[in-house]
mmCIF file of C-alpha atoms in Angstrom:
data_model
loop_
_atom_site.group_PDB
_atom_site.id
_atom_site.type_symbol
_atom_site.label_atom_id
_atom_site.label_comp_id
_atom_site.label_asym_id
_atom_site.label_seq_id
_atom_site.Cartn_x
_atom_site.Cartn_y
_atom_site.Cartn_z
ATOM 1 C CA UNK A 1 26.558 72.360 -32.848
ATOM 2 C CA UNK A 2 30.189 72.770 -34.039
ATOM 3 C CA UNK A 3 32.906 73.609 -31.702
ATOM 4 C CA UNK A 4 36.252 74.568 -33.242
ATOM 5 C CA UNK A 5 39.599 74.074 -31.292
ATOM 6 C CA UNK A 6 42.878 75.047 -32.169
ATOM 7 C CA UNK A 7 46.038 73.998 -30.720
ATOM 8 C CA UNK A 8 49.207 76.261 -31.100
ATOM 9 C CA UNK A 9 52.850 76.000 -30.698
ATOM 10 C CA UNK A 10 54.799 72.659 -28.882
ATOM 11 C CA UNK A 11 51.380 71.788 -27.763
ATOM 12 C CA UNK A 12 50.171 71.221 -31.489
ATOM 13 C CA UNK A 13 53.203 69.767 -32.295
ATOM 14 C CA UNK A 14 52.839 66.911 -29.442
ATOM 15 C CA UNK A 15 49.318 66.364 -30.586
ATOM 16 C CA UNK A 16 50.095 65.811 -34.215
ATOM 17 C CA UNK A 17 48.200 68.869 -35.672
ATOM 18 C CA UNK A 18 49.296 72.059 -37.621
ATOM 19 C CA UNK A 19 49.515 75.143 -35.053
ATOM 20 C CA UNK A 20 46.362 77.073 -35.340
ATOM 21 C CA UNK A 21 44.408 74.938 -37.395
ATOM 22 C CA UNK A 22 40.771 74.213 -36.703
ATOM 23 C CA UNK A 23 39.934 71.086 -35.100
ATOM 24 C CA UNK A 24 36.030 70.492 -35.192
ATOM 25 C CA UNK A 25 33.896 69.050 -32.306
ATOM 26 C CA UNK A 26 30.531 68.329 -32.747
ATOM 27 C CA UNK A 27 28.573 68.662 -29.829
ATOM 28 C CA UNK A 28 24.967 68.308 -28.694
ATOM 29 C CA UNK A 29 22.859 71.694 -28.514
ATOM 30 C CA UNK A 30 23.546 73.650 -25.116
ATOM 31 C CA UNK A 31 26.954 71.437 -24.513
ATOM 32 C CA UNK A 32 29.219 73.040 -21.498
ATOM 33 C CA UNK A 33 33.128 72.841 -21.673
ATOM 34 C CA UNK A 34 33.030 69.242 -20.003
ATOM 35 C CA UNK A 35 31.262 67.961 -23.477
ATOM 36 C CA UNK A 36 34.220 69.654 -25.656
ATOM 37 C CA UNK A 37 36.707 68.142 -23.312
ATOM 38 C CA UNK A 38 35.031 64.821 -23.589
ATOM 39 C CA UNK A 39 34.710 65.240 -27.255
ATOM 40 C CA UNK A 40 38.402 66.177 -27.607
ATOM 41 C CA UNK A 41 39.342 63.136 -25.567
ATOM 42 C CA UNK A 42 37.220 60.855 -28.031
ATOM 43 C CA UNK A 43 38.983 62.407 -31.102
ATOM 44 C CA UNK A 44 42.796 62.996 -29.832
ATOM 45 C CA UNK A 45 43.268 61.727 -26.575
ATOM 46 C CA UNK A 46 45.359 58.668 -27.308
ATOM 47 C CA UNK A 47 47.963 61.888 -28.252
ATOM 48 C CA UNK A 48 47.610 63.773 -24.929
ATOM 49 C CA UNK A 49 50.788 62.956 -22.931
ATOM 50 C CA UNK A 50 50.258 62.178 -19.342
ATOM 51 C CA UNK A 51 51.850 65.510 -18.549
ATOM 52 C CA UNK A 52 49.165 68.145 -20.477
ATOM 53 C CA UNK A 53 45.820 65.971 -19.722
ATOM 54 C CA UNK A 54 44.272 64.523 -16.155
ATOM 55 C CA UNK A 55 42.681 61.018 -17.200
ATOM 56 C CA UNK A 56 41.292 61.037 -14.206
ATOM 57 C CA UNK A 57 39.563 64.424 -14.055
ATOM 58 C CA UNK A 58 38.901 64.276 -17.887
ATOM 59 C CA UNK A 59 40.556 67.576 -18.518
ATOM 60 C CA UNK A 60 43.785 69.526 -19.518
ATOM 61 C CA UNK A 61 46.351 69.727 -16.430
ATOM 62 C CA UNK A 62 46.955 73.541 -15.114
ATOM 63 C CA UNK A 63 50.193 73.662 -17.825
ATOM 64 C CA UNK A 64 47.633 74.084 -20.568
ATOM 65 C CA UNK A 65 45.620 77.347 -21.003
ATOM 66 C CA UNK A 66 42.404 76.915 -22.612
ATOM 67 C CA UNK A 67 41.187 80.456 -24.069
ATOM 68 C CA UNK A 68 37.377 81.272 -25.176
ATOM 69 C CA UNK A 69 35.939 85.015 -26.210
ATOM 70 C CA UNK A 70 38.260 88.100 -26.686
ATOM 71 C CA UNK A 71 41.061 86.354 -25.561
ATOM 72 C CA UNK A 72 39.267 85.678 -22.090
ATOM 73 C CA UNK A 73 40.709 82.541 -19.758
ATOM 74 C CA UNK A 74 38.253 79.399 -19.566
ATOM 75 C CA UNK A 75 37.440 78.721 -16.029
ATOM 76 C CA UNK A 76 38.717 75.300 -14.997
ATOM 77 C CA UNK A 77 35.501 73.611 -14.658
ATOM 78 C CA UNK A 78 34.356 71.028 -16.549
ATOM 79 C CA UNK A 79 30.647 72.585 -15.926
ATOM 80 C CA UNK A 80 31.596 76.103 -17.383
ATOM 81 C CA UNK A 81 29.982 77.363 -20.547
ATOM 82 C CA UNK A 82 31.354 77.210 -23.622
ATOM 83 C CA UNK A 83 32.754 80.416 -25.457
ATOM 84 C CA UNK A 84 29.517 82.284 -27.492
ATOM 85 C CA UNK A 85 32.251 82.127 -30.212
ATOM 86 C CA UNK A 86 32.368 78.322 -30.102
ATOM 87 C CA UNK A 87 36.099 78.602 -30.096
ATOM 88 C CA UNK A 88 38.549 77.579 -27.990
ATOM 89 C CA UNK A 89 42.085 77.862 -28.346
ATOM 90 C CA UNK A 90 44.906 75.923 -26.096
ATOM 91 C CA UNK A 91 48.264 77.096 -25.755
ATOM 92 C CA UNK A 92 50.992 76.388 -23.160
ATOM 93 C CA UNK A 93 52.463 79.323 -21.539
ATOM 94 C CA UNK A 94 55.810 80.475 -22.373
ATOM 95 C CA UNK A 95 58.314 82.757 -20.701
ATOM 96 C CA UNK A 96 61.047 84.733 -22.531
ATOM 97 C CA UNK A 97 62.801 87.599 -22.844
#
């Protein structure tokens, strides 16, 4: 199965990918969120700064938000399911006025 991930804003800039551009991950059928994170680490892990990626846990730090179906937050658990749309969007929270 193909899971698409997209990075936006400063996060995309730090990782060296165009903001919103699809990054395809080839995953075994029935994969969970942890499998997608492992595939991301294999593909882009050398670009993840320690402030964004917890190498010990194999997942993004709480400063990075993950969204799935209909803009819903993904749980901060590697064992969680992938979104039904098979697309994950990653953002950094921003504040402003």
